Coordinates of C-alpha atoms in Angstrom, one line a residue:
X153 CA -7.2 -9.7 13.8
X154 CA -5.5 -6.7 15.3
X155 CA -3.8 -4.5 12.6
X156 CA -1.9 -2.5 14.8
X157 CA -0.4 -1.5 19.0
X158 CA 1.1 1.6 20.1
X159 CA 0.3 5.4 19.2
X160 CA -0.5 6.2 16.3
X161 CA 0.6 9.6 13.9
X162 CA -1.9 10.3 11.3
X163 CA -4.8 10.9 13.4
X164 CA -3.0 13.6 15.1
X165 CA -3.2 15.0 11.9
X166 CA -7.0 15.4 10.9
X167 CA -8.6 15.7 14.1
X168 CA -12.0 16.9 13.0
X169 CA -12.0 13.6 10.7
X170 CA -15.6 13.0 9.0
X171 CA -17.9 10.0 10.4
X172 CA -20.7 8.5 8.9
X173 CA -23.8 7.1 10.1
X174 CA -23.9 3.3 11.0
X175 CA -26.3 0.8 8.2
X176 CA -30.0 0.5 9.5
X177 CA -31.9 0.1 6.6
X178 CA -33.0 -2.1 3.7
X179 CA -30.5 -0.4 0.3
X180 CA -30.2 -1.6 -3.2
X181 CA -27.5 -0.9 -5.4
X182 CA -25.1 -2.0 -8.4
X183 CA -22.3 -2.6 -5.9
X184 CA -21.2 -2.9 -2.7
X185 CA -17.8 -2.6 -1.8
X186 CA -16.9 -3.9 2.1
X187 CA -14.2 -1.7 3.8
X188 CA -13.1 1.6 4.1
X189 CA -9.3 2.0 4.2
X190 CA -7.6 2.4 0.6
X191 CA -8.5 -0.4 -1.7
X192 CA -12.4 0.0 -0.3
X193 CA -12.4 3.5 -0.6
X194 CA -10.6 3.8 -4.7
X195 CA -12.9 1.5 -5.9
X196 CA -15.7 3.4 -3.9
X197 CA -14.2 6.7 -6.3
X198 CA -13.9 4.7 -9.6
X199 CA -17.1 3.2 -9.5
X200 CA -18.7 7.1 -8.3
X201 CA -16.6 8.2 -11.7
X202 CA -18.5 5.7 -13.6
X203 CA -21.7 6.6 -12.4
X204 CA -22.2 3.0 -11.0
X205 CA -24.6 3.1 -8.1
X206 CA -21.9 2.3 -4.8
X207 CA -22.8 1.9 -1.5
X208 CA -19.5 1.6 0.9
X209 CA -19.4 -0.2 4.7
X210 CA -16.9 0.0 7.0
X211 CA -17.0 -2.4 10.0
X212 CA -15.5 -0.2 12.2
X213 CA -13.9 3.6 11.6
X214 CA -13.0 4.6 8.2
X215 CA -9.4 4.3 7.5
X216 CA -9.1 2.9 10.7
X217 CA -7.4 -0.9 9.8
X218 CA -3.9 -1.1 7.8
X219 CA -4.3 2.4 6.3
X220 CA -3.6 3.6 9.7
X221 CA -0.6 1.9 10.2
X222 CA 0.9 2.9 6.3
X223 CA 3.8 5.1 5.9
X224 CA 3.1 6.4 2.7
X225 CA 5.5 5.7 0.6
X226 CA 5.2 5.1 -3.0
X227 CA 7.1 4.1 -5.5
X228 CA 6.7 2.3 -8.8
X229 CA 9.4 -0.5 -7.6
X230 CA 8.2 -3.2 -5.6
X231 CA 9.5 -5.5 -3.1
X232 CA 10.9 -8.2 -4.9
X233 CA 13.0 -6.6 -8.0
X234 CA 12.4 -6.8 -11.7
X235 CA 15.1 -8.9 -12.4
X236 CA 13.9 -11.5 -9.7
X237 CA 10.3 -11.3 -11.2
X238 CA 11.8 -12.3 -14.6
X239 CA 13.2 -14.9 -13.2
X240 CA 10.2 -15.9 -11.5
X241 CA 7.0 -15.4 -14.4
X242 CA 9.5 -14.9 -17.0
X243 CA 10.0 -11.3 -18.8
X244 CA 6.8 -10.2 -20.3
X245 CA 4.1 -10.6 -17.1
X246 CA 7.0 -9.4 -14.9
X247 CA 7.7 -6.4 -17.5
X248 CA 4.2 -5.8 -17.2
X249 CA 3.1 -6.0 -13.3
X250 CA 6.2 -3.1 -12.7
X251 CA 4.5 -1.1 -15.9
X252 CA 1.0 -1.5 -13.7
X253 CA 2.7 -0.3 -11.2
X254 CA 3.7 2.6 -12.8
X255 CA 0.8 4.0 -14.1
X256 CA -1.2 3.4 -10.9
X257 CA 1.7 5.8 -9.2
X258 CA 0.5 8.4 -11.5
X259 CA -3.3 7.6 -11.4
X260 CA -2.8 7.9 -8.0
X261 CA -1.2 11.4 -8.3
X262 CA -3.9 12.2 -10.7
X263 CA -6.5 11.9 -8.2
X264 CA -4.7 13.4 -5.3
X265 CA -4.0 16.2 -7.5
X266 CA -8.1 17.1 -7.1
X267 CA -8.2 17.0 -3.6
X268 CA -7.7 19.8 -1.1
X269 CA -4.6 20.7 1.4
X270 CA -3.2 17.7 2.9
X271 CA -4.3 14.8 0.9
X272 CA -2.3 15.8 -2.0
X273 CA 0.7 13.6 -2.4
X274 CA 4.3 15.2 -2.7
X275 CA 6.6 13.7 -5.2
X276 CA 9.7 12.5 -4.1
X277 CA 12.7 10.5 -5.7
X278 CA 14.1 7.3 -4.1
X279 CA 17.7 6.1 -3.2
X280 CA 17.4 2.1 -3.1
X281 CA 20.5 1.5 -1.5
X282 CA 22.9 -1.6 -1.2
X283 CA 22.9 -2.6 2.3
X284 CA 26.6 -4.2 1.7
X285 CA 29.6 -4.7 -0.5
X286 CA 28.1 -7.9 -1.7
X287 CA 25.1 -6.8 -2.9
X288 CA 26.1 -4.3 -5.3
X289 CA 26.3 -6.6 -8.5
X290 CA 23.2 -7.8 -8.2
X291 CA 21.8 -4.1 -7.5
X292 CA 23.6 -2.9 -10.5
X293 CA 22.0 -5.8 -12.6
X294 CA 18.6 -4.2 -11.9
X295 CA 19.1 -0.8 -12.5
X296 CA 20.5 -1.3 -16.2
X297 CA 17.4 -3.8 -16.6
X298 CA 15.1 -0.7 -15.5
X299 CA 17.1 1.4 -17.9
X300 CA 16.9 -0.8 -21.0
X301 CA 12.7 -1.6 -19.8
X302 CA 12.5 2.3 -20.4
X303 CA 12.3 2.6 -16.1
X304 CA 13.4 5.9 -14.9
X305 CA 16.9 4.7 -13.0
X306 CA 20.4 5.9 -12.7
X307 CA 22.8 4.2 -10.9
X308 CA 25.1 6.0 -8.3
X309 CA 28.4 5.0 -7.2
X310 CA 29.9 5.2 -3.2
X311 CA 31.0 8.2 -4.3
X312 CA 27.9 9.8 -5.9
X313 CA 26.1 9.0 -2.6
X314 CA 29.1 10.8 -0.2
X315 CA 28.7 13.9 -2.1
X316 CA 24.5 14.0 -1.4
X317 CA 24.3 12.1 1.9
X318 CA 26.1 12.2 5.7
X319 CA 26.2 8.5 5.6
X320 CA 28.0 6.1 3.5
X321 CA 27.0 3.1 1.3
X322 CA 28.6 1.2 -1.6
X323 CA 26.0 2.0 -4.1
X324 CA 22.5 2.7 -5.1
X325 CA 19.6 3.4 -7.9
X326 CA 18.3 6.8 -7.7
X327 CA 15.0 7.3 -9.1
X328 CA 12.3 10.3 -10.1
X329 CA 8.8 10.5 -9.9
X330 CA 7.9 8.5 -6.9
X331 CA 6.0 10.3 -3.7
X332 CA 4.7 10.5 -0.1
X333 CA 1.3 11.1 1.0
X334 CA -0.6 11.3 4.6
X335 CA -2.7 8.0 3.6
X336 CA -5.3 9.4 6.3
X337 CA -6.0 12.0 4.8
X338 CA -5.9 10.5 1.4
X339 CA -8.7 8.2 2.0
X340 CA -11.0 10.6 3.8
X341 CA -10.4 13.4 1.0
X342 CA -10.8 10.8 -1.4
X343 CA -14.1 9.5 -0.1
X344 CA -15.4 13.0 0.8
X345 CA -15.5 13.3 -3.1
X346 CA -16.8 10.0 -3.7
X347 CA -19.9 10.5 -1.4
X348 CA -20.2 13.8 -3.6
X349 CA -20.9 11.4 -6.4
X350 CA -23.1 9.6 -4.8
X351 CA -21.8 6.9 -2.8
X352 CA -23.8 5.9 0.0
X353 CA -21.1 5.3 2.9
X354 CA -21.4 3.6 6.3
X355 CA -19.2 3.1 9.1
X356 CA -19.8 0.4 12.5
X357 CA -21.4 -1.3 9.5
X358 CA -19.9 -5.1 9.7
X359 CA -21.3 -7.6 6.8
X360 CA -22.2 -10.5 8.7
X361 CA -23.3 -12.7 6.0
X362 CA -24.4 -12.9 2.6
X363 CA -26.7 -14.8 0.3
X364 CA -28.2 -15.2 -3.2
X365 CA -32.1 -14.1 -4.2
X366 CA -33.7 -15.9 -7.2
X367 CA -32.5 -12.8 -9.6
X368 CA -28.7 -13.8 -8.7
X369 CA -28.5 -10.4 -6.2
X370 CA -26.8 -10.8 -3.2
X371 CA -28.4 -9.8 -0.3
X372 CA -25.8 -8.9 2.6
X373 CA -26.7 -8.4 6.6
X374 CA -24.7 -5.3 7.6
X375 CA -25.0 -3.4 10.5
X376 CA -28.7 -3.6 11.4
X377 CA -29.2 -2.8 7.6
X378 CA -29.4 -4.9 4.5
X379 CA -27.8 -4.1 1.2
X380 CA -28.6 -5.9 -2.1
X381 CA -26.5 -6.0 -4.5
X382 CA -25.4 -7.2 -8.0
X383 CA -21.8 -7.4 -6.9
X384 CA -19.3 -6.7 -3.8
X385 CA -16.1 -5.7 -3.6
X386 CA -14.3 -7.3 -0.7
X387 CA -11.6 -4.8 0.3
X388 CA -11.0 -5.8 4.1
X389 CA -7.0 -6.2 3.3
X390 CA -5.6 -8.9 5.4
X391 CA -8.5 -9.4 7.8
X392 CA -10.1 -11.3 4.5
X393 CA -7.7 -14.4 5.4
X394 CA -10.2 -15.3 8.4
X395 CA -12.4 -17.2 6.2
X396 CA -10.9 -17.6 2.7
X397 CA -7.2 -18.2 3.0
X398 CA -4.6 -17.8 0.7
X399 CA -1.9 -20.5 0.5
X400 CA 0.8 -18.0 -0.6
X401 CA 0.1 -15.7 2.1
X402 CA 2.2 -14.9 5.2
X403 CA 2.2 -11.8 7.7
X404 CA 5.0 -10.3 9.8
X405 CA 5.2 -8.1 12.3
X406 CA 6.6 -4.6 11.4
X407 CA 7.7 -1.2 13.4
X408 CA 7.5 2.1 12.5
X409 CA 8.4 5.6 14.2
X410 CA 7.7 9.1 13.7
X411 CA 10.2 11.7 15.4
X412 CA 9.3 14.7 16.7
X413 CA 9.8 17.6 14.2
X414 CA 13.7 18.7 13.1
X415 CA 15.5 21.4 13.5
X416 CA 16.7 21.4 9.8
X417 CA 16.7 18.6 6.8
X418 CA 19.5 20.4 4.9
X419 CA 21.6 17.0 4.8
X420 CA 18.8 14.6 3.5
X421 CA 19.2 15.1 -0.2
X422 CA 15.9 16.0 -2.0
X423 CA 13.8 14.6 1.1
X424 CA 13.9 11.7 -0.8
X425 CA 12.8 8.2 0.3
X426 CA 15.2 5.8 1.6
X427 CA 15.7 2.0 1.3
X428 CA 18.1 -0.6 0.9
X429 CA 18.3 -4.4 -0.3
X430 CA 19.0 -6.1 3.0
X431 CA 15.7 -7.5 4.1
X432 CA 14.2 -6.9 6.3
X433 CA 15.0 -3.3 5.2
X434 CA 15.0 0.2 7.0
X435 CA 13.2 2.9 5.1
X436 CA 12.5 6.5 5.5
X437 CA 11.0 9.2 4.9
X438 CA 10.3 12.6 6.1
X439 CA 6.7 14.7 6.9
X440 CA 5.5 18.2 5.9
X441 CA 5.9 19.2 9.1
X442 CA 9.6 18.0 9.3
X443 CA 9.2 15.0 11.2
X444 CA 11.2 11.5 9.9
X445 CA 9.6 8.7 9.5
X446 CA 11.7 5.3 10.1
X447 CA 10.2 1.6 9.6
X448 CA 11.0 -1.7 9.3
X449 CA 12.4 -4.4 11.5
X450 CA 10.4 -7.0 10.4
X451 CA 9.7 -9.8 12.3
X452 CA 8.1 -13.5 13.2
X453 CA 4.4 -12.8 13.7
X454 CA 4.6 -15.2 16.4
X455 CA 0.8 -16.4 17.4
X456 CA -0.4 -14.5 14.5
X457 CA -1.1 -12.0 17.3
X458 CA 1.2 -9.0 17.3
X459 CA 3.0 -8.7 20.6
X460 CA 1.7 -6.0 23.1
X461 CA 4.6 -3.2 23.8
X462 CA 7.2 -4.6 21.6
X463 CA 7.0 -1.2 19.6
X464 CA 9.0 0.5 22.7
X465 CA 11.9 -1.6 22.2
X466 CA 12.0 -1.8 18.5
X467 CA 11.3 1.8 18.3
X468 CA 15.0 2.1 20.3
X469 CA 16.7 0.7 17.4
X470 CA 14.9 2.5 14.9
X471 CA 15.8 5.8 16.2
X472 CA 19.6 4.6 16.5
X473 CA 19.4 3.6 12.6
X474 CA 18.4 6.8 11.9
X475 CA 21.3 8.2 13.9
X476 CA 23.6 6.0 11.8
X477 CA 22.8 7.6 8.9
X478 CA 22.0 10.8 10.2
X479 CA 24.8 11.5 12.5
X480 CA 23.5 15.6 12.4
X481 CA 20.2 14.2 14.4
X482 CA 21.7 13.4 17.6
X483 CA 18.6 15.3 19.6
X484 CA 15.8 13.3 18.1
X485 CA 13.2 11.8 20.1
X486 CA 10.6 9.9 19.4
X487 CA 7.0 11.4 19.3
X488 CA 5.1 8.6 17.9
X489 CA 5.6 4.2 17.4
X490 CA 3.6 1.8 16.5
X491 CA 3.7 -2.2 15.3
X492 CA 1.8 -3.0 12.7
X493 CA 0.3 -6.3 10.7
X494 CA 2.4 -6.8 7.4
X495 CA 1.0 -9.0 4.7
X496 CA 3.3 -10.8 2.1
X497 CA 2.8 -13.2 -0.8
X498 CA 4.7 -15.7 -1.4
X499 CA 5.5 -14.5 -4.9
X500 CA 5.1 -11.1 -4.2
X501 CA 2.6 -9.9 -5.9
X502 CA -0.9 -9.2 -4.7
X503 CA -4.1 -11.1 -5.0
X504 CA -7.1 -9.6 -7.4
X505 CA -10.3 -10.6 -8.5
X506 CA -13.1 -13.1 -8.2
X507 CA -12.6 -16.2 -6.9
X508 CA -14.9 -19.8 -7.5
X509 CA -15.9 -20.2 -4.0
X510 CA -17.4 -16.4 -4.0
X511 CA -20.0 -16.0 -7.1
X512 CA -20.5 -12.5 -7.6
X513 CA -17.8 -11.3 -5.1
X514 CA -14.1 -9.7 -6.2
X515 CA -11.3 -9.1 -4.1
X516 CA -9.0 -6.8 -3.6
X517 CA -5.6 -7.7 -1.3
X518 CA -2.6 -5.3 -1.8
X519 CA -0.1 -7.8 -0.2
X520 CA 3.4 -6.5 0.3
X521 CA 5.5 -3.2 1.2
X522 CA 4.0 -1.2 -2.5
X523 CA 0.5 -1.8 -0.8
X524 CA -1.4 1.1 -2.1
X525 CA -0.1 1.4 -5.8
X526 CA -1.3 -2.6 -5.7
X527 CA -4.7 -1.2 -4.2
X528 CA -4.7 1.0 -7.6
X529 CA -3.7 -1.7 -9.9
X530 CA -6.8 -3.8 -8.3
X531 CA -9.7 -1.0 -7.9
X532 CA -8.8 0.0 -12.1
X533 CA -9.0 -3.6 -13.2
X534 CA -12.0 -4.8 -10.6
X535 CA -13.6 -1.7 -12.2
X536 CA -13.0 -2.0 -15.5
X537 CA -14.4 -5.6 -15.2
X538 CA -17.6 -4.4 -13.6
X539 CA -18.0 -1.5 -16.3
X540 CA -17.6 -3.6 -19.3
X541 CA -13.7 -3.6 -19.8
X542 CA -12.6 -7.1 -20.0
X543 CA -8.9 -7.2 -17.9
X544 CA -7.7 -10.6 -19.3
X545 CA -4.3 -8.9 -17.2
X546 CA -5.7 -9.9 -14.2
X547 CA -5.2 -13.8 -14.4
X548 CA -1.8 -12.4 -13.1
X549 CA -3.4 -11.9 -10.1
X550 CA -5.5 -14.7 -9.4
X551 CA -6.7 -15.8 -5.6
X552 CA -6.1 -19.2 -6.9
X553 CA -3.0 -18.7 -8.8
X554 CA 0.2 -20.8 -8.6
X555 CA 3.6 -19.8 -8.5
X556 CA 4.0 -21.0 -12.2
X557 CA 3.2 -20.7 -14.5
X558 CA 1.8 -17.0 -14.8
X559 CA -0.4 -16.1 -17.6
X560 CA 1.1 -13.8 -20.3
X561 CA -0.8 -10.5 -20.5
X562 CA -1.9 -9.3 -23.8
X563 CA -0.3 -7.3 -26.2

């Protein structure tokens, strides 16, 4: 599957990007985790942390797939509101998959916080705005729910948001605490520590098969190499739907584009990230080097294949949502645009763990726009399970799950 068209940003932003040498050998190890873009490369740390014996394969380039193609946005609030995961799983799992979420924003801030220069994260607040007159109630609704939850969340009027902002909407929830990162350099700076520990990592490695010795180990064909192992981590992201689909899984089409740098950001309150409840939604953000990041547009992944040049266009009406709201910016141009492969579940959360067809595999699949905090939730639970930590949490989670009803975490 092709993850991505167009030109790309964060390269441009670690040139001298490490590589590592492609598998020819026969390895043993505890576990093997398959691919190196976020999910692959946190449980790659975790496991290093541990002391567990890793060894990490990449088919192609290391954060080249759906890493790439992130914006970096993170927040604890995920795509489909609280109130509408209530009403979905009922209170308690719903309660508890946006607490997840919470903690693995500041696990994730934790770790970034070791690394060096650029992939550190910068914390941010948010402005979830209301896209229309209509959808104010409802936004409302949610951000007294995130109050009485114990959510950071304060509510801002029309008013609230004139006084802070050039553009105009009819209300919003303005949160602290969330962040941006360069998710590039995240997951090189993240693995450069990792292999430090010890993990053994290979890239133009594809797995191209698997199976079971007498001793239960799996023996996988990578590269030109072997690796036997007690257990693997599949962390290929979406490309893991071309042989064991997901019923609740669908992807779109989505645009994103990076201007070239501003002359000032004196009228974008707090550089904070944008979005808003109309879907599919606009978001922003802006760079360390004073760039703005706009994405969205979602589309009709028509084919399943996304379509060749349809960034240009899209990237047109990006630009002029940014001059909507921006009116100060009417000199931008745009530097960089790409489309991108977005995954969504059906009940918007992602997909975690073993499943009955795989003995001795796990999965990890952050589905949806909150993709790397879901990447954390799954490399701490996969973990724990591996290390001894029983995450009775993560039936929420299930490959094989349906809609309802969701199991209750425990207390």
């Amino acid at each position: 599957m092709k993850l991505h068209t167009g030109k790309l940003y964060w390269p441009s932003t670690l040139p001298d990007a490490p590589t590592y040498p492609a598998l020819s050998q026969e390895l043993q190890c505890e576990v093997l985790v398959v691919g190196g873009g976020l999910g692959g490369v946190l449980c790659a740390y975790l496991l290093a942390e541990r002391g567990v014996d890793t060894v990490l394969v990449e088919r192609d380039q290391i954060a080249g797939g759906s890493t790439l193609a992130s914006t970096g946005l993170l927040q604890y609030a995920s795509d489909k509101p609280l109130t509408s995961m209530i009403h979905t799983f009922g209170e308690e799992p719903a309660v508890h998959f946006y607490r997840l979420s919470r903690n693995a924003l500041e696990r994730l801030k934790q770790i970034a916080s070791k690394l060096d220069g650029s992939a550190r994260f910068t914390e941010r607040s948010t402005i979830y705005l209301a896209s229309s007159e209509q959808d104010v109630d409802a936004l409302q609704e949610e951000c007294g729910r995130l109050q009485r939850l114990g959510f950071p969340a304060v509510w801002w009027s029309a008013g609230d948001i004139a006084d802070r902002f050039p553009f105009q909407a009819p209300g919003a929830i303005y949160t602290k605490g969330d962040a941006e990162m360069n998710p590039y350099t995240f997951v090189h700076g993240i693995l450069r520590e990792a292999a430090r520990q010890g993990v053994r990592i290979f890239e133009h490695s594809p797995m191209h098969g698997s199976q079971r010795d007498e001793g239960g180990r799996i023996r996988c064909r990578c590269g030109d190499g072997t690796v036997t192992a007690q257990h693997v981590i599949w962390a290929t992201g979406y490309e893991a739907q071309q042989f064991k689909k997901e019923s609740g899984a669908h992807f779109r089409a989505s645009y994103v584009i990076v201007t070239e740098p501003v002359a000032s950001l004196n009228s974008w309150y707090e550089k904070s990230l944008i979005w808003e409840t109309a879907r599919p939604y606009l978001y922003m953000r802006t760079t360390p080097d004073g760039r703005i990041i706009a994405g969205g547009l979602d589309e009709v992944l028509s084919g399943g294949e996304l379509p060749a040049g349809r960034e240009i266009r899209q990237s047109e009406r990006l630009l002029e949502e940014i001059h909507k709201r921006f009116p100060d910016q009417d000199h931008l141009s745009v530097s960089y645009a790409w489309g991108a492969v977005f995954g969504e579940s059906r009940d918007g959360l992602p997909f975690i763990g073993p499943h009955p067809n795989f003995p001795g595999f796990y999965f990890l699949e952050g589905y949806g726009g909150n993709g790397t905090v879901c990447s954390m939730i799954g490399a701490e639970m996969i973990v724990d399970h591996l290390t001894g930590t029983r995450r009775e949490d993560m039936a929420i989670f299930s490959l094989t799950r349906t809609t309802k009803p969701v199991p209750t975490p425990p207390k």
